Each structure stands twice: as structure tokens, then as C-alpha cells.
Amino acid sequence: MKVSEKTIKETLTILKLTYPNSFRDLSKEEALLMIQLWKKDFENEEEETFKKAIDRLRQKSKYLPSIAEIKSELATLNVKELQLNAESEWELVLQAVRRWGRLDNVAFEKITQDTIKAIGIHRLEMIETSQVPFIKKEFIEIWNDKRDGIEKVYTQNMLTYEEQIRKQILEEDRRLLLEMEE
């Protein structure tokens, strides 16, 4: 289904709530013209892709996205198989956590949603700065496995930062011992 006027109005309302300063001085006539302009500019876009582009931009943009930025995001989504990667999806997840502190109402690609579930939504929402590199590595590994169709049973690794460091030191010690034996 193509983007409807109703969807445009809902989107602009969401953007007004997200970026209230951008709409502060907008007159009623300007708002009506904006609706017509957006309707014209996005009339050939698929509604679901349009909504997803808006959600993704809300997650990563500090300021109201322009029509050009939305068109660029739509282009990215339209060729997502070529552009989607674990690193960029991790950045979107991390930005959403930092911005809202929650992930349950954020629109992500299915593969990213599945990765979030494998890691644990609560674990990601409660992430501490010291844990970011470890969870990022885990996220990327799981995301790539899912992209490649590798199904594993993922344990929700709840190691503390200190336990993760100890584990890395043990692995490094094992590696050094093996090298010494050779």
C-alpha cells in the first residue's frame, strides 16, 4: 500500500512530538502546505518502508529530518540487502538505548529484533559503558550467524565486566601456554 494522507498526518504528529522545537512557529496554513508537500513527495513510497525510514531516522537524528534525508533513508531501505550490516544495526540499537532507554517499541529489521531477543532486551537496555565492547562483539557475531542462516542456541551471557576480563586473561594465558609448548 502506498503512503496515504492519513499516514503523512500521523507521521508529522509523531515528528512534532519527537522534535517539538521544529514545529513551534509553524502556522496552520504552513502545516497544511507541509502535509500537501509530503503527500506529493512520498506518494509513490510503500507505507511500511516509509514508516520504517521515519522510525530509523528518529533513532539517529537529533534534528527533524529533511525530505532529502528521508528519501535517502528510503533508498537505503529499498536496497537493504546490499546495505544492511551488523555494525550499522548495532549502532542503531545503541542509539535507541541511549536515547530512550528502551527497545520494545523501536522498529528494527527482523534479523536485528531476533538478535536483540537472543542477547536479551533487558540486558541491552541496562548496558553499562564498560560492557559495550563485549556486547557489541556478541551482537555482531549473533547477527552475522542469523544472516548466514546459522541457528545456534544463544545463552544470555550475564558475565560482569570483571568476569569478562578474567575470561579474556584466561584465554590469553591458554594461548601463550600452547605457543610455549610448540
PDB file of C-alpha atoms in Angstrom:
ATOM      1  CA  MET A   1       0.000   0.000   0.000  1.00  0.00           C
ATOM      2  CA  LYS A   2       1.250   3.477  -0.882  1.00  0.00           C
ATOM      3  CA  VAL A   3       1.664   6.267   1.685  1.00  0.00           C
ATOM      4  CA  SER A   4      -1.712   7.856   2.403  1.00  0.00           C
ATOM      5  CA  GLU A   5      -2.553  11.344   3.616  1.00  0.00           C
ATOM      6  CA  LYS A   6      -3.580   9.790   6.942  1.00  0.00           C
ATOM      7  CA  THR A   7      -0.094   8.247   7.294  1.00  0.00           C
ATOM      8  CA  ILE A   8       1.510  11.604   6.446  1.00  0.00           C
ATOM      9  CA  LYS A   9      -0.547  13.340   9.156  1.00  0.00           C
ATOM     10  CA  GLU A  10       0.288  10.622  11.698  1.00  0.00           C
ATOM     11  CA  THR A  11       3.975  10.826  10.792  1.00  0.00           C
ATOM     12  CA  LEU A  12       4.081  14.599  11.113  1.00  0.00           C
ATOM     13  CA  THR A  13       2.347  14.313  14.502  1.00  0.00           C
ATOM     14  CA  ILE A  14       4.965  11.795  15.647  1.00  0.00           C
ATOM     15  CA  LEU A  15       7.735  14.069  14.378  1.00  0.00           C
ATOM     16  CA  LYS A  16       6.136  17.038  16.133  1.00  0.00           C
ATOM     17  CA  LEU A  17       6.216  15.086  19.399  1.00  0.00           C
ATOM     18  CA  THR A  18       9.791  13.959  18.773  1.00  0.00           C
ATOM     19  CA  TYR A  19      11.099  17.359  17.628  1.00  0.00           C
ATOM     20  CA  PRO A  20       8.758  19.915  19.251  1.00  0.00           C
ATOM     21  CA  ASN A  21      11.028  22.910  18.597  1.00  0.00           C
ATOM     22  CA  SER A  22      10.915  22.301  14.848  1.00  0.00           C
ATOM     23  CA  PHE A  23       7.154  22.892  14.744  1.00  0.00           C
ATOM     24  CA  ARG A  24       6.935  25.654  17.356  1.00  0.00           C
ATOM     25  CA  ASP A  25       6.430  28.575  14.951  1.00  0.00           C
ATOM     26  CA  LEU A  26       4.533  26.675  12.249  1.00  0.00           C
ATOM     27  CA  SER A  27       1.226  28.327  11.318  1.00  0.00           C
ATOM     28  CA  LYS A  28      -1.870  26.302  10.451  1.00  0.00           C
ATOM     29  CA  GLU A  29      -1.522  27.269   6.766  1.00  0.00           C
ATOM     30  CA  GLU A  30       2.118  26.176   6.736  1.00  0.00           C
ATOM     31  CA  ALA A  31       1.152  22.890   8.378  1.00  0.00           C
ATOM     32  CA  LEU A  32      -1.474  22.252   5.669  1.00  0.00           C
ATOM     33  CA  LEU A  33       1.074  23.072   2.955  1.00  0.00           C
ATOM     34  CA  MET A  34       3.578  20.752   4.617  1.00  0.00           C
ATOM     35  CA  ILE A  35       1.051  17.906   4.541  1.00  0.00           C
ATOM     36  CA  GLN A  36       0.412  18.511   0.822  1.00  0.00           C
ATOM     37  CA  LEU A  37       4.145  18.715   0.064  1.00  0.00           C
ATOM     38  CA  TRP A  38       4.880  15.491   1.926  1.00  0.00           C
ATOM     39  CA  LYS A  39       1.899  13.790   0.299  1.00  0.00           C
ATOM     40  CA  LYS A  40       3.265  14.719  -3.137  1.00  0.00           C
ATOM     41  CA  ASP A  41       6.884  13.809  -2.322  1.00  0.00           C
ATOM     42  CA  PHE A  42       6.084  10.422  -0.766  1.00  0.00           C
ATOM     43  CA  GLU A  43       3.003   9.325  -2.756  1.00  0.00           C
ATOM     44  CA  ASN A  44       4.918   6.571  -4.571  1.00  0.00           C
ATOM     45  CA  GLU A  45       6.569   5.090  -1.479  1.00  0.00           C
ATOM     46  CA  GLU A  46       5.395   1.943   0.243  1.00  0.00           C
ATOM     47  CA  GLU A  47       3.750   2.747   3.574  1.00  0.00           C
ATOM     48  CA  GLU A  48       5.672   0.186   5.659  1.00  0.00           C
ATOM     49  CA  THR A  49       9.024   1.245   4.206  1.00  0.00           C
ATOM     50  CA  PHE A  50       8.135   4.905   4.801  1.00  0.00           C
ATOM     51  CA  LYS A  51       7.215   4.251   8.449  1.00  0.00           C
ATOM     52  CA  LYS A  52      10.390   2.248   8.963  1.00  0.00           C
ATOM     53  CA  ALA A  53      12.506   5.053   7.452  1.00  0.00           C
ATOM     54  CA  ILE A  54      10.900   7.598   9.777  1.00  0.00           C
ATOM     55  CA  ASP A  55      11.463   5.343  12.817  1.00  0.00           C
ATOM     56  CA  ARG A  56      15.099   4.773  11.888  1.00  0.00           C
ATOM     57  CA  LEU A  57      15.709   8.496  11.396  1.00  0.00           C
ATOM     58  CA  ARG A  58      14.053   9.302  14.730  1.00  0.00           C
ATOM     59  CA  GLN A  59      16.508   6.910  16.358  1.00  0.00           C
ATOM     60  CA  LYS A  60      19.591   8.502  14.908  1.00  0.00           C
ATOM     61  CA  SER A  61      18.736  12.168  14.152  1.00  0.00           C
ATOM     62  CA  LYS A  62      18.954  14.908  16.732  1.00  0.00           C
ATOM     63  CA  TYR A  63      17.053  17.279  14.443  1.00  0.00           C
ATOM     64  CA  LEU A  64      13.949  16.995  12.296  1.00  0.00           C
ATOM     65  CA  PRO A  65      14.969  15.067   9.174  1.00  0.00           C
ATOM     66  CA  SER A  66      14.554  16.849   5.856  1.00  0.00           C
ATOM     67  CA  ILE A  67      12.693  15.359   2.904  1.00  0.00           C
ATOM     68  CA  ALA A  68      16.084  14.646   1.313  1.00  0.00           C
ATOM     69  CA  GLU A  69      17.224  12.736   4.426  1.00  0.00           C
ATOM     70  CA  ILE A  70      14.005  10.721   4.434  1.00  0.00           C
ATOM     71  CA  LYS A  71      14.406   9.954   0.710  1.00  0.00           C
ATOM     72  CA  SER A  72      17.977   8.826   1.376  1.00  0.00           C
ATOM     73  CA  GLU A  73      16.838   6.543   4.198  1.00  0.00           C
ATOM     74  CA  LEU A  74      14.101   5.147   1.942  1.00  0.00           C
ATOM     75  CA  ALA A  75      16.705   4.401  -0.727  1.00  0.00           C
ATOM     76  CA  THR A  76      18.820   2.618   1.858  1.00  0.00           C
ATOM     77  CA  LEU A  77      15.854   0.530   2.997  1.00  0.00           C
ATOM     78  CA  ASN A  78      14.882  -0.263  -0.585  1.00  0.00           C
ATOM     79  CA  VAL A  79      18.289  -1.870  -1.158  1.00  0.00           C
ATOM     80  CA  LYS A  80      18.675  -3.106   2.412  1.00  0.00           C
ATOM     81  CA  GLU A  81      20.086  -6.465   1.343  1.00  0.00           C
ATOM     82  CA  LEU A  82      23.096  -4.621  -0.020  1.00  0.00           C
ATOM     83  CA  GLN A  83      23.396  -2.034   2.728  1.00  0.00           C
ATOM     84  CA  LEU A  84      22.333  -3.792   5.911  1.00  0.00           C
ATOM     85  CA  ASN A  85      25.158  -4.944   8.125  1.00  0.00           C
ATOM     86  CA  ALA A  86      25.680  -5.910  11.743  1.00  0.00           C
ATOM     87  CA  GLU A  87      27.808  -2.886  12.595  1.00  0.00           C
ATOM     88  CA  SER A  88      25.217  -0.334  11.429  1.00  0.00           C
ATOM     89  CA  GLU A  89      22.400  -2.242  13.140  1.00  0.00           C
ATOM     90  CA  TRP A  90      24.406  -2.309  16.392  1.00  0.00           C
ATOM     91  CA  GLU A  91      24.788   1.473  16.168  1.00  0.00           C
ATOM     92  CA  LEU A  92      21.022   1.877  15.763  1.00  0.00           C
ATOM     93  CA  VAL A  93      20.356  -0.353  18.773  1.00  0.00           C
ATOM     94  CA  LEU A  94      22.891   1.508  20.897  1.00  0.00           C
ATOM     95  CA  GLN A  95      21.494   4.896  19.816  1.00  0.00           C
ATOM     96  CA  ALA A  96      17.960   3.790  20.694  1.00  0.00           C
ATOM     97  CA  VAL A  97      19.070   2.607  24.138  1.00  0.00           C
ATOM     98  CA  ARG A  98      20.909   5.846  24.784  1.00  0.00           C
ATOM     99  CA  ARG A  99      18.032   7.965  23.561  1.00  0.00           C
ATOM    100  CA  TRP A 100      15.039   6.194  25.082  1.00  0.00           C
ATOM    101  CA  GLY A 101      16.465   3.598  27.447  1.00  0.00           C
ATOM    102  CA  ARG A 102      14.050   1.049  25.973  1.00  0.00           C
ATOM    103  CA  LEU A 103      13.913  -1.113  22.855  1.00  0.00           C
ATOM    104  CA  ASP A 104      10.467  -2.691  22.957  1.00  0.00           C
ATOM    105  CA  ASN A 105       8.727  -0.055  20.789  1.00  0.00           C
ATOM    106  CA  VAL A 106      11.519   0.586  18.293  1.00  0.00           C
ATOM    107  CA  ALA A 107      11.214  -0.619  14.691  1.00  0.00           C
ATOM    108  CA  PHE A 108      14.209  -2.719  13.695  1.00  0.00           C
ATOM    109  CA  GLU A 109      14.800  -5.184  10.894  1.00  0.00           C
ATOM    110  CA  LYS A 110      13.592  -8.697  11.784  1.00  0.00           C
ATOM    111  CA  ILE A 111      17.149 -10.016  11.945  1.00  0.00           C
ATOM    112  CA  THR A 112      18.049  -7.242  14.402  1.00  0.00           C
ATOM    113  CA  GLN A 113      14.950  -7.932  16.510  1.00  0.00           C
ATOM    114  CA  ASP A 114      15.898 -11.617  16.636  1.00  0.00           C
ATOM    115  CA  THR A 115      19.452 -10.700  17.670  1.00  0.00           C
ATOM    116  CA  ILE A 116      18.138  -8.424  20.428  1.00  0.00           C
ATOM    117  CA  LYS A 117      15.994 -11.300  21.728  1.00  0.00           C
ATOM    118  CA  ALA A 118      18.991 -13.669  21.653  1.00  0.00           C
ATOM    119  CA  ILE A 119      21.119 -11.268  23.686  1.00  0.00           C
ATOM    120  CA  GLY A 120      18.278 -10.228  25.942  1.00  0.00           C
ATOM    121  CA  ILE A 121      16.352  -6.985  25.675  1.00  0.00           C
ATOM    122  CA  HIS A 122      16.752  -6.204  29.381  1.00  0.00           C
ATOM    123  CA  ARG A 123      20.492  -6.765  29.155  1.00  0.00           C
ATOM    124  CA  LEU A 124      20.764  -4.286  26.285  1.00  0.00           C
ATOM    125  CA  GLU A 125      18.533  -1.726  27.971  1.00  0.00           C
ATOM    126  CA  MET A 126      20.672  -1.874  31.126  1.00  0.00           C
ATOM    127  CA  ILE A 127      24.012  -1.818  29.289  1.00  0.00           C
ATOM    128  CA  GLU A 128      26.869  -0.070  31.047  1.00  0.00           C
ATOM    129  CA  THR A 129      29.621   1.737  29.168  1.00  0.00           C
ATOM    130  CA  SER A 130      32.198  -0.830  30.267  1.00  0.00           C
ATOM    131  CA  GLN A 131      30.101  -3.636  28.735  1.00  0.00           C
ATOM    132  CA  VAL A 132      29.602  -2.036  25.307  1.00  0.00           C
ATOM    133  CA  PRO A 133      32.617  -3.653  23.553  1.00  0.00           C
ATOM    134  CA  PHE A 134      31.729  -7.125  24.834  1.00  0.00           C
ATOM    135  CA  ILE A 135      28.044  -6.930  23.976  1.00  0.00           C
ATOM    136  CA  LYS A 136      28.823  -5.299  20.620  1.00  0.00           C
ATOM    137  CA  LYS A 137      31.080  -8.243  19.718  1.00  0.00           C
ATOM    138  CA  GLU A 138      28.371 -10.692  20.785  1.00  0.00           C
ATOM    139  CA  PHE A 139      25.668  -8.748  18.878  1.00  0.00           C
ATOM    140  CA  ILE A 140      27.699  -8.732  15.656  1.00  0.00           C
ATOM    141  CA  GLU A 141      28.515 -12.435  15.935  1.00  0.00           C
ATOM    142  CA  ILE A 142      24.882 -13.418  16.535  1.00  0.00           C
ATOM    143  CA  TRP A 143      23.591 -11.032  13.844  1.00  0.00           C
ATOM    144  CA  ASN A 144      26.032 -12.437  11.259  1.00  0.00           C
ATOM    145  CA  ASP A 145      25.131 -16.014  12.237  1.00  0.00           C
ATOM    146  CA  LYS A 146      21.464 -15.217  11.751  1.00  0.00           C
ATOM    147  CA  ARG A 147      22.160 -13.502   8.404  1.00  0.00           C
ATOM    148  CA  ASP A 148      24.052 -16.605   7.258  1.00  0.00           C
ATOM    149  CA  GLY A 149      21.214 -18.864   8.407  1.00  0.00           C
ATOM    150  CA  ILE A 150      23.241 -20.423  11.220  1.00  0.00           C
ATOM    151  CA  GLU A 151      20.916 -21.317  14.062  1.00  0.00           C
ATOM    152  CA  LYS A 152      22.529 -21.650  17.434  1.00  0.00           C
ATOM    153  CA  VAL A 153      21.187 -21.710  20.930  1.00  0.00           C
ATOM    154  CA  TYR A 154      22.405 -18.456  22.398  1.00  0.00           C
ATOM    155  CA  THR A 155      22.861 -18.184  26.094  1.00  0.00           C
ATOM    156  CA  GLN A 156      22.172 -14.820  27.579  1.00  0.00           C
ATOM    157  CA  ASN A 157      25.675 -14.185  28.819  1.00  0.00           C
ATOM    158  CA  MET A 158      25.321 -12.309  32.084  1.00  0.00           C
ATOM    159  CA  LEU A 159      29.015 -12.065  32.981  1.00  0.00           C
ATOM    160  CA  THR A 160      30.044  -8.964  34.835  1.00  0.00           C
ATOM    161  CA  TYR A 161      32.747  -6.733  33.439  1.00  0.00           C
ATOM    162  CA  GLU A 162      35.303  -8.254  35.859  1.00  0.00           C
ATOM    163  CA  GLU A 163      34.309 -11.794  34.866  1.00  0.00           C
ATOM    164  CA  GLN A 164      34.657 -10.912  31.192  1.00  0.00           C
ATOM    165  CA  ILE A 165      38.163  -9.521  31.804  1.00  0.00           C
ATOM    166  CA  ARG A 166      39.137 -12.644  33.801  1.00  0.00           C
ATOM    167  CA  LYS A 167      37.807 -14.828  30.986  1.00  0.00           C
ATOM    168  CA  GLN A 168      39.869 -12.897  28.405  1.00  0.00           C
ATOM    169  CA  ILE A 169      43.001 -13.183  30.578  1.00  0.00           C
ATOM    170  CA  LEU A 170      42.485 -16.946  30.952  1.00  0.00           C
ATOM    171  CA  GLU A 171      42.067 -17.338  27.197  1.00  0.00           C
ATOM    172  CA  GLU A 172      45.217 -15.298  26.590  1.00  0.00           C
ATOM    173  CA  ASP A 173      47.138 -17.383  29.164  1.00  0.00           C
ATOM    174  CA  ARG A 174      45.960 -20.599  27.478  1.00  0.00           C
ATOM    175  CA  ARG A 175      47.064 -19.293  24.103  1.00  0.00           C
ATOM    176  CA  LEU A 176      50.502 -18.350  25.464  1.00  0.00           C
ATOM    177  CA  LEU A 177      50.931 -21.790  27.111  1.00  0.00           C
ATOM    178  CA  LEU A 178      50.067 -23.516  23.853  1.00  0.00           C
ATOM    179  CA  GLU A 179      52.607 -21.387  21.998  1.00  0.00           C
ATOM    180  CA  MET A 180      55.277 -22.220  24.597  1.00  0.00           C
ATOM    181  CA  GLU A 181      54.631 -25.978  24.206  1.00  0.00           C
ATOM    182  CA  GLU A 182      55.211 -25.784  20.448  1.00  0.00           C
TER     183      GLU A 182
END
